Every structure is written in structure tokens, then in C-alpha cells.
Tab-separated table of C-alpha atoms in Angstrom:
chain	number	residue	atom	x	y	z
A	1	UNK	CA	-66.858	-154.755	109.168
A	2	UNK	CA	-69.747	-154.246	106.789
A	3	UNK	CA	-69.898	-150.140	107.387
A	4	UNK	CA	-66.665	-150.346	106.919
A	5	UNK	CA	-66.654	-152.117	103.119
A	6	UNK	CA	-69.628	-150.070	102.499
A	7	UNK	CA	-67.881	-146.733	103.010
A	8	UNK	CA	-64.658	-148.039	101.174
A	9	UNK	CA	-66.996	-148.845	98.196
A	10	UNK	CA	-68.831	-145.529	98.304
A	11	UNK	CA	-65.420	-143.685	98.311
A	12	UNK	CA	-63.714	-146.105	95.613
A	13	UNK	CA	-66.942	-144.895	93.169
A	14	UNK	CA	-66.711	-141.499	93.957
A	15	UNK	CA	-62.856	-141.674	92.956
A	16	UNK	CA	-64.152	-143.098	89.865
A	17	UNK	CA	-66.313	-140.548	88.584
A	18	UNK	CA	-64.027	-137.993	89.432
A	19	UNK	CA	-61.325	-139.601	87.300
A	20	UNK	CA	-63.802	-140.077	84.981
A	21	UNK	CA	-64.834	-136.214	84.618
A	22	UNK	CA	-60.943	-135.362	84.568
A	23	UNK	CA	-59.935	-137.709	81.931
A	24	UNK	CA	-62.658	-135.860	79.810
A	25	UNK	CA	-61.758	-132.617	80.811
A	26	UNK	CA	-64.887	-131.457	82.096
A	27	UNK	CA	-65.422	-129.819	86.060
A	28	UNK	CA	-66.802	-132.087	88.563
A	29	UNK	CA	-70.510	-131.165	88.711
A	30	UNK	CA	-71.617	-129.979	92.311
A	31	UNK	CA	-74.992	-131.388	93.673
A	32	UNK	CA	-76.038	-128.749	96.003
A	33	UNK	CA	-78.389	-129.667	98.828
A	34	UNK	CA	-80.471	-127.067	101.520
A	35	UNK	CA	-81.374	-128.355	104.717
A	36	UNK	CA	-84.222	-126.352	106.282
A	37	UNK	CA	-86.793	-126.748	109.475
A	38	UNK	CA	-90.314	-124.979	109.634
A	39	UNK	CA	-89.465	-123.458	112.906
A	40	UNK	CA	-85.676	-122.993	114.988
A	41	UNK	CA	-84.311	-124.749	117.643
A	42	UNK	CA	-84.840	-128.324	115.827
A	43	UNK	CA	-80.877	-128.553	115.280
A	44	UNK	CA	-80.997	-127.819	111.586
A	45	UNK	CA	-77.180	-126.486	112.002
A	46	UNK	CA	-75.923	-129.357	113.698
A	47	UNK	CA	-77.382	-131.539	111.329
A	48	UNK	CA	-75.548	-129.788	108.618
A	49	UNK	CA	-71.906	-129.805	109.904
A	50	UNK	CA	-71.797	-133.333	111.098
A	51	UNK	CA	-73.469	-134.426	108.054
A	52	UNK	CA	-70.926	-132.560	106.105
A	53	UNK	CA	-68.256	-134.226	108.265
A	54	UNK	CA	-69.789	-137.657	107.254
A	55	UNK	CA	-69.592	-137.176	103.949
A	56	UNK	CA	-65.917	-136.037	103.484
A	57	UNK	CA	-65.342	-139.578	105.070
A	58	UNK	CA	-67.499	-141.224	101.835
A	59	UNK	CA	-64.767	-139.240	99.760
A	60	UNK	CA	-66.980	-136.469	98.774
A	61	UNK	CA	-65.677	-132.838	98.889
A	62	UNK	CA	-67.802	-130.834	101.135
A	63	UNK	CA	-68.568	-126.810	101.219
A	64	UNK	CA	-71.300	-125.789	104.125
A	65	UNK	CA	-72.499	-122.039	103.038
A	66	UNK	CA	-74.232	-121.169	106.695
A	67	UNK	CA	-77.016	-119.182	104.766
A	68	UNK	CA	-78.754	-118.338	108.193
A	69	UNK	CA	-77.984	-114.899	107.054
A	70	UNK	CA	-77.344	-112.499	110.240
A	71	UNK	CA	-77.778	-115.622	112.760
A	72	UNK	CA	-75.247	-117.907	111.319
A	73	UNK	CA	-73.920	-120.298	114.029
A	74	UNK	CA	-71.997	-123.358	112.678
A	75	UNK	CA	-68.972	-121.303	113.006
A	76	UNK	CA	-69.440	-121.186	116.549
A	77	UNK	CA	-70.567	-124.841	117.005
A	78	UNK	CA	-67.010	-125.840	115.401
A	79	UNK	CA	-65.407	-123.764	117.532
A	80	UNK	CA	-64.176	-122.123	115.120
A	81	UNK	CA	-64.844	-117.857	114.505
A	82	UNK	CA	-63.826	-116.935	111.037
A	83	UNK	CA	-62.168	-113.262	110.701
A	84	UNK	CA	-64.178	-112.692	107.645
A	85	UNK	CA	-67.906	-113.671	106.347
A	86	UNK	CA	-70.393	-112.608	103.861
A	87	UNK	CA	-70.575	-109.813	105.278
A	88	UNK	CA	-67.066	-108.772	103.865
A	89	UNK	CA	-67.997	-110.296	100.654
A	90	UNK	CA	-71.313	-107.950	100.174
A	91	UNK	CA	-69.319	-104.684	101.132
A	92	UNK	CA	-66.881	-105.677	98.504
A	93	UNK	CA	-64.327	-106.004	100.976
A	94	UNK	CA	-63.068	-109.468	100.149
A	95	UNK	CA	-63.775	-111.953	97.332
A	96	UNK	CA	-66.002	-115.171	98.418
A	97	UNK	CA	-62.934	-117.351	98.140
A	98	UNK	CA	-61.202	-115.000	100.747
A	99	UNK	CA	-63.891	-116.176	103.512
A	100	UNK	CA	-63.784	-119.782	103.178
A	101	UNK	CA	-62.405	-121.388	106.042
A	102	UNK	CA	-61.021	-125.149	106.081
A	103	UNK	CA	-62.266	-127.055	109.240
A	104	UNK	CA	-62.017	-130.424	110.433
A	105	UNK	CA	-61.280	-133.585	107.867
A	106	UNK	CA	-60.679	-130.377	105.260
A	107	UNK	CA	-64.582	-129.451	105.483
A	108	UNK	CA	-65.225	-126.132	104.023
A	109	UNK	CA	-67.360	-123.575	105.620
A	110	UNK	CA	-68.627	-119.873	104.560
A	111	UNK	CA	-70.411	-118.144	107.319
A	112	UNK	CA	-73.162	-115.824	106.960
A	113	UNK	CA	-72.101	-113.788	109.805
A	114	UNK	CA	-74.050	-113.359	113.205
A	115	UNK	CA	-75.539	-110.075	114.821
A	116	UNK	CA	-75.722	-108.127	111.636
A	117	UNK	CA	-79.004	-107.131	110.296
A	118	UNK	CA	-77.746	-106.303	106.495
A	119	UNK	CA	-77.624	-109.592	106.019
A	120	UNK	CA	-80.916	-111.210	107.330
A	121	UNK	CA	-82.600	-108.381	104.198
A	122	UNK	CA	-80.562	-109.076	101.273
A	123	UNK	CA	-81.858	-108.212	97.754
A	124	UNK	CA	-81.057	-109.077	94.369
A	125	UNK	CA	-78.178	-106.773	93.796
A	126	UNK	CA	-76.843	-107.518	97.696
A	127	UNK	CA	-76.704	-111.872	96.596
A	128	UNK	CA	-74.688	-110.557	93.292
A	129	UNK	CA	-71.525	-110.484	94.721
A	130	UNK	CA	-71.249	-113.499	96.771
A	131	UNK	CA	-73.405	-115.934	94.415
A	132	UNK	CA	-71.421	-114.901	91.440
A	133	UNK	CA	-68.072	-115.746	93.403
A	134	UNK	CA	-68.768	-119.038	93.468
A	135	UNK	CA	-67.393	-119.350	90.014
A	136	UNK	CA	-64.373	-119.250	91.948
A	137	UNK	CA	-65.086	-122.777	93.403
A	138	UNK	CA	-66.247	-124.665	90.655
A	139	UNK	CA	-64.669	-127.598	90.016
A	140	UNK	CA	-63.598	-128.185	93.777
A	141	UNK	CA	-66.750	-129.117	95.451
A	142	UNK	CA	-68.994	-132.508	95.281
A	143	UNK	CA	-71.497	-131.151	97.638
A	144	UNK	CA	-72.728	-127.908	98.804
A	145	UNK	CA	-74.697	-127.664	101.966
A	146	UNK	CA	-77.007	-124.571	102.689
A	147	UNK	CA	-77.764	-124.042	106.078
A	148	UNK	CA	-80.714	-121.806	105.431
A	149	UNK	CA	-82.723	-120.036	108.376
A	150	UNK	CA	-85.469	-121.139	109.654
A	151	UNK	CA	-89.172	-120.554	108.569
A	152	UNK	CA	-90.339	-119.720	105.177
A	153	UNK	CA	-88.656	-116.079	104.179
A	154	UNK	CA	-88.112	-114.822	100.802
A	155	UNK	CA	-84.409	-115.696	101.098
A	156	UNK	CA	-84.937	-119.290	102.462
A	157	UNK	CA	-87.341	-119.581	99.418
A	158	UNK	CA	-84.623	-118.561	97.435
A	159	UNK	CA	-82.181	-120.842	98.196
A	160	UNK	CA	-84.505	-123.888	98.169
A	161	UNK	CA	-85.676	-122.623	94.990
A	162	UNK	CA	-82.152	-122.696	93.338
A	163	UNK	CA	-80.959	-126.220	94.968
A	164	UNK	CA	-81.137	-129.708	93.512
A	165	UNK	CA	-82.514	-131.039	96.674
A	166	UNK	CA	-84.393	-130.232	99.862
A	167	UNK	CA	-83.653	-131.949	103.242
A	168	UNK	CA	-86.117	-130.862	105.881
A	169	UNK	CA	-85.357	-131.393	109.611
A	170	UNK	CA	-88.131	-131.445	112.240
A	171	UNK	CA	-88.548	-133.043	115.508
A	172	UNK	CA	-91.121	-135.487	117.208
A	173	UNK	CA	-93.159	-132.161	118.764
A	174	UNK	CA	-96.845	-131.179	117.433
A	175	UNK	CA	-95.263	-127.569	116.786
A	176	UNK	CA	-92.234	-128.447	114.993
A	177	UNK	CA	-94.023	-131.077	112.775
A	178	UNK	CA	-96.894	-128.378	112.145
A	179	UNK	CA	-94.225	-126.080	110.605
A	180	UNK	CA	-92.472	-128.705	108.712
A	181	UNK	CA	-95.558	-129.032	106.932
A	182	UNK	CA	-96.032	-125.476	106.498
A	183	UNK	CA	-92.459	-124.948	104.768
A	184	UNK	CA	-93.292	-127.901	102.322
A	185	UNK	CA	-96.290	-126.105	101.287
A	186	UNK	CA	-94.834	-122.819	100.844
A	187	UNK	CA	-91.588	-124.468	99.061
A	188	UNK	CA	-94.267	-126.301	96.693
A	189	UNK	CA	-95.982	-123.491	95.824
A	190	UNK	CA	-92.500	-121.841	94.599
A	191	UNK	CA	-90.619	-124.913	93.432
A	192	UNK	CA	-92.776	-128.219	92.698
A	193	UNK	CA	-89.722	-130.254	90.896
A	194	UNK	CA	-87.417	-129.684	93.658
A	195	UNK	CA	-87.178	-133.650	95.367
A	196	UNK	CA	-87.882	-133.419	99.193
A	197	UNK	CA	-86.210	-135.458	101.839
A	198	UNK	CA	-87.398	-135.696	105.777
A	199	UNK	CA	-85.395	-136.503	108.756
A	200	UNK	CA	-86.812	-136.572	112.268
A	201	UNK	CA	-84.419	-135.670	114.897
A	202	UNK	CA	-84.351	-136.459	118.371
A	203	UNK	CA	-86.662	-139.578	118.291
A	204	UNK	CA	-86.522	-141.969	121.592
A	205	UNK	CA	-86.356	-144.892	118.973
A	206	UNK	CA	-87.373	-145.925	115.532
A	207	UNK	CA	-90.897	-146.624	116.523
A	208	UNK	CA	-91.573	-142.631	117.125
A	209	UNK	CA	-89.760	-141.803	113.963
A	210	UNK	CA	-91.797	-143.946	111.785
A	211	UNK	CA	-94.776	-143.123	113.674
A	212	UNK	CA	-93.950	-138.909	112.763
A	213	UNK	CA	-92.688	-139.465	109.443
A	214	UNK	CA	-95.952	-141.344	108.115
A	215	UNK	CA	-97.952	-138.472	109.577
A	216	UNK	CA	-95.969	-136.140	107.679
A	217	UNK	CA	-95.567	-138.143	104.402
A	218	UNK	CA	-99.691	-139.114	104.657
A	219	UNK	CA	-100.873	-135.236	105.189
A	220	UNK	CA	-98.186	-134.339	102.303
A	221	UNK	CA	-99.558	-136.781	99.873
A	222	UNK	CA	-102.971	-136.436	100.790
A	223	UNK	CA	-103.399	-132.078	100.966
A	224	UNK	CA	-100.432	-131.311	98.680
A	225	UNK	CA	-100.390	-134.295	96.180
A	226	UNK	CA	-96.668	-134.671	96.582
A	227	UNK	CA	-94.078	-137.460	97.761
A	228	UNK	CA	-91.378	-136.856	100.221
A	229	UNK	CA	-88.900	-139.507	100.965
A	230	UNK	CA	-87.999	-140.441	104.690
A	231	UNK	CA	-83.938	-140.633	104.623
A	232	UNK	CA	-83.528	-140.705	108.273
A	233	UNK	CA	-84.061	-140.348	112.048
A	234	UNK	CA	-81.955	-139.132	114.849
A	235	UNK	CA	-81.975	-140.555	118.305
A	236	UNK	CA	-82.114	-138.207	121.036
A	237	UNK	CA	-78.213	-138.251	122.243
A	238	UNK	CA	-76.897	-136.470	124.752
A	239	UNK	CA	-73.674	-136.311	123.412
A	240	UNK	CA	-75.150	-133.699	121.034
A	241	UNK	CA	-75.799	-130.905	123.539
A	242	UNK	CA	-72.145	-131.879	124.858
A	243	UNK	CA	-70.930	-131.387	121.993
A	244	UNK	CA	-72.825	-128.046	121.233
A	245	UNK	CA	-71.102	-126.941	124.946
A	246	UNK	CA	-67.619	-128.262	124.009
A	247	UNK	CA	-68.018	-126.432	120.398
A	248	UNK	CA	-66.483	-129.907	119.028
A	249	UNK	CA	-68.799	-131.655	116.840
A	250	UNK	CA	-70.532	-134.735	117.814
A	251	UNK	CA	-69.342	-136.884	115.232
A	252	UNK	CA	-65.912	-136.311	115.924
A	253	UNK	CA	-66.372	-136.935	119.389
A	254	UNK	CA	-67.560	-140.205	119.187
A	255	UNK	CA	-68.048	-141.801	115.729
A	256	UNK	CA	-69.691	-144.878	117.591
A	257	UNK	CA	-72.486	-142.565	119.189
A	258	UNK	CA	-76.370	-143.368	118.379
A	259	UNK	CA	-76.525	-139.836	116.919
A	260	UNK	CA	-72.739	-140.069	114.911
A	261	UNK	CA	-74.060	-143.743	113.301
A	262	UNK	CA	-77.462	-142.201	112.463
A	263	UNK	CA	-75.376	-139.103	110.829
A	264	UNK	CA	-72.798	-141.847	108.819
A	265	UNK	CA	-76.076	-144.016	107.858
A	266	UNK	CA	-77.612	-140.858	106.321
A	267	UNK	CA	-74.329	-139.770	104.456
A	268	UNK	CA	-74.317	-143.401	103.036
A	269	UNK	CA	-77.892	-142.998	101.970
A	270	UNK	CA	-77.752	-139.767	100.230
A	271	UNK	CA	-74.197	-141.177	98.671
A	272	UNK	CA	-76.088	-144.323	97.010
A	273	UNK	CA	-79.224	-142.510	96.154
A	274	UNK	CA	-77.632	-139.573	94.111
A	275	UNK	CA	-80.279	-136.635	93.578
A	276	UNK	CA	-82.739	-137.018	91.235
A	277	UNK	CA	-82.473	-134.116	89.145
A	278	UNK	CA	-81.663	-134.775	85.886
A	279	UNK	CA	-78.032	-133.124	85.795
A	280	UNK	CA	-75.964	-131.505	88.274
A	281	UNK	CA	-73.825	-128.791	86.845
A	282	UNK	CA	-71.279	-125.522	88.097
A	283	UNK	CA	-72.175	-123.589	91.206
A	284	UNK	CA	-72.252	-120.736	89.069
A	285	UNK	CA	-76.173	-122.159	88.341
A	286	UNK	CA	-77.085	-121.332	91.960
A	287	UNK	CA	-76.727	-117.775	91.208
A	288	UNK	CA	-78.870	-118.076	88.184
A	289	UNK	CA	-81.590	-119.828	89.230
A	290	UNK	CA	-81.825	-117.485	92.318
A	291	UNK	CA	-81.674	-114.237	90.145
A	292	UNK	CA	-84.741	-115.551	88.350
A	293	UNK	CA	-86.663	-116.224	91.886
A	294	UNK	CA	-86.080	-112.965	92.445
A	295	UNK	CA	-87.412	-111.690	89.578
């Protein structure tokens, strides 16, 4: 009952804010959150999709941009392969609004395409067509979740540079922790102001989650002189691997599973602690920030 009351409170607050913007004749500002990892295989796409669904349950209008260019797989996890993706936008065959797919609970998805080499090596002119197309979606999205590729490529860093905030996902594995630190260090070199949050995936228990997160928090503070915020742990739950095989998000399969409850708590944390950036604006500002990164 407590969780339901909290969810209702957050939903009512979101609705009140939307009404206030409509009365003032303003477009609803969009919160742009990048979800990244230092290495692949840590569950980043799964986190993005299920977190998006949980945010919808809290009254948020969510758009997922699967920006793992050429290796996108959120549509596969969802069991819904769209006929068009960003490749068609870049080639000028479709408008961005025409490649938006509607998923469960009304969540929206833009696929980055899979197995398309050109998408993994975008240059500034290539980005123009689809990022400018975001203007068509202004006022229709409360939260844009960007599922970037793993690692520290220029494309990954460009999305992080343009976002309001960054969520770094890692697992307790030493290699994943090391690569997560490497990602944060690279981000610090290009975007010192972006708030960084940390989520630990596949933990055996809260004790392990605390130990892993504190190790990373201390290292980042000591060597990079920057603070990061731990916002959640996700247990190593067998429902996650089953959901991938079934091509159905685990949050939809069983909302009372350990991983699902952790995702719901994470969504509530994000709703209760809005981005620390001073202002949110329209989606088109993503375009302007990314353009400045490539200059």
C-alpha cells in the first residue's frame, strides 16, 4: 500500500506540473537522461527499457532512443522489430517522427538499427537529419532515455555531453567496475558539469551492492575530484534472463519480482529527485549541444 500511495503521489505531482505548463502556454520541458556503461554485457539496454516502463507507471511520457548505433537491440528485447529506424532517417527516406514505435504502456521507441555499419560511424552532418527531427516531438515527451553504446567512443561521449544527466551502469565484476571508472574519467574530460548517478546490476545482496558502489564512489572522489550518486541496486534475478528469451520486459512479466521492484524504486528515486541541471528545455537543445561537441 505504501508503494501504491507513493506512486499515486508522484503521478499527481507530474500531472499538476503538466497542467501548469499548459496554462502558461509553455511546452513541457524534457529531461534527457543518458544510460551508459564502460563495457558491454552489463544489462544496459534491459535497464533502459524496464526503467522506461516503470517511469510510465509514474505518469511520465517516455521516449527511448536506442543510440547504440548499428548494434541496437531494445526492439529485440521488446519483441517488436520496427520496419524503420534511424538509418532511414539519415538516408532521408523517413522523418524522425515516422520511425517512432509505440510499445507497452504507451512508451515510445526510436531504434538505432542493427547490423548497419554506417550507423556506428556518424559524423556531424549525418546527425543533423535525425536530431533536428526531435523538434517535431517537442512538448510530447517528459523523459528521453538515451541507451548509448558501451565504452567511450566519440558517438557515446557526444550523447553524454548533450544530456542533462548520466546514469552509469556496472556489475560487481572487477572488469566492469574498472571500465565504469574509465567511462566516468572520460566523461570528466569533456563534460565536467553533468550529474552522474550509479546503478549496480546483478548484485547478490545489498551488502555486495554497497561494497561495489562505495569502491567506485571513493575512487572517483579521490582521483577525479568529483562526486557521483548511488541511486540503486538491481538483484541478480533469473526473471531477467527468462524475459530476454521470451522477448518480454521483466517488469511486465512480474512487477513483484526482485528486479522489477528494484526498477520501480529506481524510477521513484528519479521522479523524487529531479535533474540537478538548472533548467530543462526542448528536445532540440540536444541537437545544439551535440553540434557543439563535434566542432
